[in-house]
Amino acid sequence: MTDTNQIKLTSLSSKGGCGCKIGPADLAQVLRELPSTLPNPDLLVGLDTSDDAGVYRLNDEMALVQTVDFFTPIVDDPYSFGQIAAANAISDVYAMGGKPLTALNIVAFPIAKLDKQILTDILRGAGDKLKEAGVTLVGGHSIDDKEPNLVLL
């Protein structure tokens, strides 16, 4: 186990934050090879716009904004990393004019290599940021991985 005060989270990631994403040209080339999604008149914003989130009409008055986002560490402080990752994820809902209500998280973490307190602090930071925004965390999943990563949907 590593001392929680000595570990630099940024040293565990090959690329930071959104820098891990596949470039738009490469992604577009791959997506062009896939069959189109089932046409749906209630899908207001979908794959064709490459937007921050999808928007699906529930009824004449209401639509559901869905997004998924991940973040690798861009700071070394675990609590701050959790806060930044959560703020980044829910900002996509705001960008689409929505109000985030719930979130799921997926956390990747090298559990045998790092002190569990680091993971606790990451999740506490994310949870506190979600609470600040009025978002309820409804669950999630964990993955034992070599690089820390926090995903929110």
PDB file of C-alpha atoms in Angstrom:
ATOM      1  CA  MET A   1       0.000   0.000   0.000  1.00  0.00           C
ATOM      2  CA  THR A   2       1.062   3.559  -0.650  1.00  0.00           C
ATOM      3  CA  ASP A   3       1.024   6.437   1.819  1.00  0.00           C
ATOM      4  CA  THR A   4      -1.971   8.580   0.859  1.00  0.00           C
ATOM      5  CA  ASN A   5       0.065  11.775   1.319  1.00  0.00           C
ATOM      6  CA  GLN A   6       2.848  10.706  -1.054  1.00  0.00           C
ATOM      7  CA  ILE A   7       0.976   9.369  -4.061  1.00  0.00           C
ATOM      8  CA  LYS A   8       0.515  11.629  -7.070  1.00  0.00           C
ATOM      9  CA  LEU A   9      -2.649  10.518  -8.847  1.00  0.00           C
ATOM     10  CA  THR A  10      -1.528  12.233 -12.044  1.00  0.00           C
ATOM     11  CA  SER A  11       1.519   9.945 -12.195  1.00  0.00           C
ATOM     12  CA  LEU A  12      -0.807   6.935 -12.520  1.00  0.00           C
ATOM     13  CA  SER A  13      -2.575   8.153 -15.668  1.00  0.00           C
ATOM     14  CA  SER A  14      -1.110   8.017 -19.145  1.00  0.00           C
ATOM     15  CA  LYS A  15      -3.226  11.037 -20.143  1.00  0.00           C
ATOM     16  CA  GLY A  16      -5.200  13.475 -18.011  1.00  0.00           C
ATOM     17  CA  GLY A  17      -8.878  14.356 -18.011  1.00  0.00           C
ATOM     18  CA  CYS A  18     -10.513  14.439 -21.418  1.00  0.00           C
ATOM     19  CA  GLY A  19      -7.086  14.005 -23.055  1.00  0.00           C
ATOM     20  CA  CYS A  20      -7.792  10.260 -22.989  1.00  0.00           C
ATOM     21  CA  LYS A  21     -10.614  10.534 -25.477  1.00  0.00           C
ATOM     22  CA  ILE A  22     -10.276   9.156 -28.978  1.00  0.00           C
ATOM     23  CA  GLY A  23      -9.962  12.003 -31.472  1.00  0.00           C
ATOM     24  CA  PRO A  24     -13.123  13.071 -33.332  1.00  0.00           C
ATOM     25  CA  ALA A  25     -11.829  12.056 -36.784  1.00  0.00           C
ATOM     26  CA  ASP A  26     -10.852   8.559 -35.636  1.00  0.00           C
ATOM     27  CA  LEU A  27     -14.114   8.102 -33.754  1.00  0.00           C
ATOM     28  CA  ALA A  28     -16.181   9.306 -36.731  1.00  0.00           C
ATOM     29  CA  GLN A  29     -14.403   6.795 -38.976  1.00  0.00           C
ATOM     30  CA  VAL A  30     -15.272   3.934 -36.607  1.00  0.00           C
ATOM     31  CA  LEU A  31     -18.878   5.041 -36.071  1.00  0.00           C
ATOM     32  CA  ARG A  32     -19.479   5.297 -39.837  1.00  0.00           C
ATOM     33  CA  GLU A  33     -18.897   1.546 -40.049  1.00  0.00           C
ATOM     34  CA  LEU A  34     -21.668   0.755 -37.560  1.00  0.00           C
ATOM     35  CA  PRO A  35     -25.340   0.353 -38.438  1.00  0.00           C
ATOM     36  CA  SER A  36     -27.497   3.366 -37.689  1.00  0.00           C
ATOM     37  CA  THR A  37     -29.643   3.297 -34.597  1.00  0.00           C
ATOM     38  CA  LEU A  38     -33.313   2.435 -34.728  1.00  0.00           C
ATOM     39  CA  PRO A  39     -35.162   5.535 -35.964  1.00  0.00           C
ATOM     40  CA  ASN A  40     -37.240   7.021 -33.184  1.00  0.00           C
ATOM     41  CA  PRO A  41     -39.349  10.187 -33.474  1.00  0.00           C
ATOM     42  CA  ASP A  42     -38.859  10.857 -29.750  1.00  0.00           C
ATOM     43  CA  LEU A  43     -35.068  11.036 -30.049  1.00  0.00           C
ATOM     44  CA  LEU A  44     -34.460  14.781 -30.173  1.00  0.00           C
ATOM     45  CA  VAL A  45     -30.652  14.729 -29.982  1.00  0.00           C
ATOM     46  CA  GLY A  46     -28.746  11.577 -30.869  1.00  0.00           C
ATOM     47  CA  LEU A  47     -25.521  10.257 -32.351  1.00  0.00           C
ATOM     48  CA  ASP A  48     -25.736  12.351 -35.497  1.00  0.00           C
ATOM     49  CA  THR A  49     -24.975  15.605 -33.658  1.00  0.00           C
ATOM     50  CA  SER A  50     -21.952  14.437 -31.602  1.00  0.00           C
ATOM     51  CA  ASP A  51     -23.333  16.549 -28.777  1.00  0.00           C
ATOM     52  CA  ASP A  52     -22.607  16.502 -25.031  1.00  0.00           C
ATOM     53  CA  ALA A  53     -25.631  14.319 -24.319  1.00  0.00           C
ATOM     54  CA  GLY A  54     -28.644  12.666 -25.875  1.00  0.00           C
ATOM     55  CA  VAL A  55     -32.141  14.041 -25.450  1.00  0.00           C
ATOM     56  CA  TYR A  56     -35.212  11.800 -25.560  1.00  0.00           C
ATOM     57  CA  ARG A  57     -38.773  13.157 -25.457  1.00  0.00           C
ATOM     58  CA  LEU A  58     -40.845  11.492 -22.714  1.00  0.00           C
ATOM     59  CA  ASN A  59     -44.006  13.471 -23.429  1.00  0.00           C
ATOM     60  CA  ASP A  60     -45.030  16.878 -24.794  1.00  0.00           C
ATOM     61  CA  GLU A  61     -43.792  18.601 -21.635  1.00  0.00           C
ATOM     62  CA  MET A  62     -40.706  16.639 -20.658  1.00  0.00           C
ATOM     63  CA  ALA A  63     -37.518  15.172 -22.114  1.00  0.00           C
ATOM     64  CA  LEU A  64     -34.766  13.029 -20.640  1.00  0.00           C
ATOM     65  CA  VAL A  65     -31.154  14.171 -21.036  1.00  0.00           C
ATOM     66  CA  GLN A  66     -28.677  11.280 -20.878  1.00  0.00           C
ATOM     67  CA  THR A  67     -24.914  11.479 -20.777  1.00  0.00           C
ATOM     68  CA  VAL A  68     -21.897   9.478 -19.748  1.00  0.00           C
ATOM     69  CA  ASP A  69     -18.519  10.979 -18.982  1.00  0.00           C
ATOM     70  CA  PHE A  70     -15.224   9.793 -17.610  1.00  0.00           C
ATOM     71  CA  PHE A  71     -12.280  11.576 -16.143  1.00  0.00           C
ATOM     72  CA  THR A  72      -8.741  10.560 -15.300  1.00  0.00           C
ATOM     73  CA  PRO A  73      -6.810  12.562 -12.685  1.00  0.00           C
ATOM     74  CA  ILE A  74      -5.657  16.058 -13.617  1.00  0.00           C
ATOM     75  CA  VAL A  75      -4.861  16.880  -9.982  1.00  0.00           C
ATOM     76  CA  ASP A  76      -3.110  14.853  -7.295  1.00  0.00           C
ATOM     77  CA  ASP A  77      -5.580  15.437  -4.472  1.00  0.00           C
ATOM     78  CA  PRO A  78      -8.111  12.549  -4.470  1.00  0.00           C
ATOM     79  CA  TYR A  79     -11.001  14.607  -3.064  1.00  0.00           C
ATOM     80  CA  SER A  80     -10.491  17.369  -5.648  1.00  0.00           C
ATOM     81  CA  PHE A  81     -10.230  14.780  -8.419  1.00  0.00           C
ATOM     82  CA  GLY A  82     -13.626  13.373  -7.420  1.00  0.00           C
ATOM     83  CA  GLN A  83     -15.167  16.835  -7.358  1.00  0.00           C
ATOM     84  CA  ILE A  84     -13.743  17.773 -10.756  1.00  0.00           C
ATOM     85  CA  ALA A  85     -14.876  14.515 -12.361  1.00  0.00           C
ATOM     86  CA  ALA A  86     -18.415  14.913 -11.015  1.00  0.00           C
ATOM     87  CA  ALA A  87     -18.655  18.573 -12.041  1.00  0.00           C
ATOM     88  CA  ASN A  88     -17.393  17.689 -15.521  1.00  0.00           C
ATOM     89  CA  ALA A  89     -20.005  14.963 -15.934  1.00  0.00           C
ATOM     90  CA  ILE A  90     -23.034  16.915 -14.758  1.00  0.00           C
ATOM     91  CA  SER A  91     -21.989  19.964 -16.781  1.00  0.00           C
ATOM     92  CA  ASP A  92     -22.970  18.032 -19.920  1.00  0.00           C
ATOM     93  CA  VAL A  93     -26.569  17.894 -18.692  1.00  0.00           C
ATOM     94  CA  TYR A  94     -26.528  21.636 -18.009  1.00  0.00           C
ATOM     95  CA  ALA A  95     -25.010  22.217 -21.471  1.00  0.00           C
ATOM     96  CA  MET A  96     -28.082  20.576 -22.993  1.00  0.00           C
ATOM     97  CA  GLY A  97     -30.473  22.725 -20.960  1.00  0.00           C
ATOM     98  CA  GLY A  98     -31.328  19.940 -18.525  1.00  0.00           C
ATOM     99  CA  LYS A  99     -31.383  19.596 -14.765  1.00  0.00           C
ATOM    100  CA  PRO A 100     -29.345  16.658 -13.430  1.00  0.00           C
ATOM    101  CA  LEU A 101     -31.377  14.565 -10.990  1.00  0.00           C
ATOM    102  CA  THR A 102     -29.558  11.252 -10.559  1.00  0.00           C
ATOM    103  CA  ALA A 103     -26.177   9.754 -11.374  1.00  0.00           C
ATOM    104  CA  LEU A 104     -24.497   6.373 -11.518  1.00  0.00           C
ATOM    105  CA  ASN A 105     -20.750   6.052 -11.146  1.00  0.00           C
ATOM    106  CA  ILE A 106     -18.150   3.597 -12.318  1.00  0.00           C
ATOM    107  CA  VAL A 107     -14.782   3.834 -10.627  1.00  0.00           C
ATOM    108  CA  ALA A 108     -11.587   2.190 -11.838  1.00  0.00           C
ATOM    109  CA  PHE A 109      -8.895   1.953  -9.178  1.00  0.00           C
ATOM    110  CA  PRO A 110      -5.701  -0.061  -8.515  1.00  0.00           C
ATOM    111  CA  ILE A 111      -7.013  -1.458  -5.226  1.00  0.00           C
ATOM    112  CA  ALA A 112      -3.954  -3.629  -4.430  1.00  0.00           C
ATOM    113  CA  LYS A 113      -1.498  -0.823  -5.196  1.00  0.00           C
ATOM    114  CA  LEU A 114      -3.055   2.185  -3.474  1.00  0.00           C
ATOM    115  CA  ASP A 115      -4.496   2.797  -0.039  1.00  0.00           C
ATOM    116  CA  LYS A 116      -8.276   2.405   0.045  1.00  0.00           C
ATOM    117  CA  GLN A 117      -8.515   5.825   1.711  1.00  0.00           C
ATOM    118  CA  ILE A 118      -7.591   7.381  -1.641  1.00  0.00           C
ATOM    119  CA  LEU A 119     -10.608   5.706  -3.238  1.00  0.00           C
ATOM    120  CA  THR A 120     -12.775   6.823  -0.320  1.00  0.00           C
ATOM    121  CA  ASP A 121     -11.609  10.412  -0.824  1.00  0.00           C
ATOM    122  CA  ILE A 122     -12.239  10.293  -4.592  1.00  0.00           C
ATOM    123  CA  LEU A 123     -15.783   9.024  -4.086  1.00  0.00           C
ATOM    124  CA  ARG A 124     -16.408  11.462  -1.224  1.00  0.00           C
ATOM    125  CA  GLY A 125     -15.352  14.372  -3.454  1.00  0.00           C
ATOM    126  CA  ALA A 126     -17.647  13.215  -6.249  1.00  0.00           C
ATOM    127  CA  GLY A 127     -20.515  12.628  -3.827  1.00  0.00           C
ATOM    128  CA  ASP A 128     -20.143  16.046  -2.229  1.00  0.00           C
ATOM    129  CA  LYS A 129     -20.158  17.757  -5.634  1.00  0.00           C
ATOM    130  CA  LEU A 130     -23.269  15.804  -6.648  1.00  0.00           C
ATOM    131  CA  LYS A 131     -25.014  16.796  -3.391  1.00  0.00           C
ATOM    132  CA  GLU A 132     -24.073  20.430  -3.973  1.00  0.00           C
ATOM    133  CA  ALA A 133     -25.814  20.219  -7.358  1.00  0.00           C
ATOM    134  CA  GLY A 134     -28.869  18.454  -5.916  1.00  0.00           C
ATOM    135  CA  VAL A 135     -28.041  15.185  -7.710  1.00  0.00           C
ATOM    136  CA  THR A 136     -28.768  11.817  -6.063  1.00  0.00           C
ATOM    137  CA  LEU A 137     -26.186   9.082  -6.552  1.00  0.00           C
ATOM    138  CA  VAL A 138     -28.236   5.934  -7.163  1.00  0.00           C
ATOM    139  CA  GLY A 139     -25.462   3.353  -7.504  1.00  0.00           C
ATOM    140  CA  GLY A 140     -22.577   2.276  -9.640  1.00  0.00           C
ATOM    141  CA  HIS A 141     -19.871  -0.258 -10.273  1.00  0.00           C
ATOM    142  CA  SER A 142     -16.172  -0.683  -9.512  1.00  0.00           C
ATOM    143  CA  ILE A 143     -13.283  -2.023 -11.559  1.00  0.00           C
ATOM    144  CA  ASP A 144      -9.841  -3.054 -10.304  1.00  0.00           C
ATOM    145  CA  ASP A 145      -7.624  -1.358 -12.898  1.00  0.00           C
ATOM    146  CA  LYS A 146      -4.093   0.002 -13.148  1.00  0.00           C
ATOM    147  CA  GLU A 147      -5.227   3.608 -13.754  1.00  0.00           C
ATOM    148  CA  PRO A 148      -7.671   5.575 -11.586  1.00  0.00           C
ATOM    149  CA  ASN A 149     -10.709   6.714 -13.527  1.00  0.00           C
ATOM    150  CA  LEU A 150     -14.132   7.994 -12.523  1.00  0.00           C
ATOM    151  CA  VAL A 151     -17.132   7.638 -14.825  1.00  0.00           C
ATOM    152  CA  LEU A 152     -20.525   9.215 -14.177  1.00  0.00           C
ATOM    153  CA  LEU A 153     -23.738   8.592 -16.085  1.00  0.00           C
TER     154      LEU A 153
END
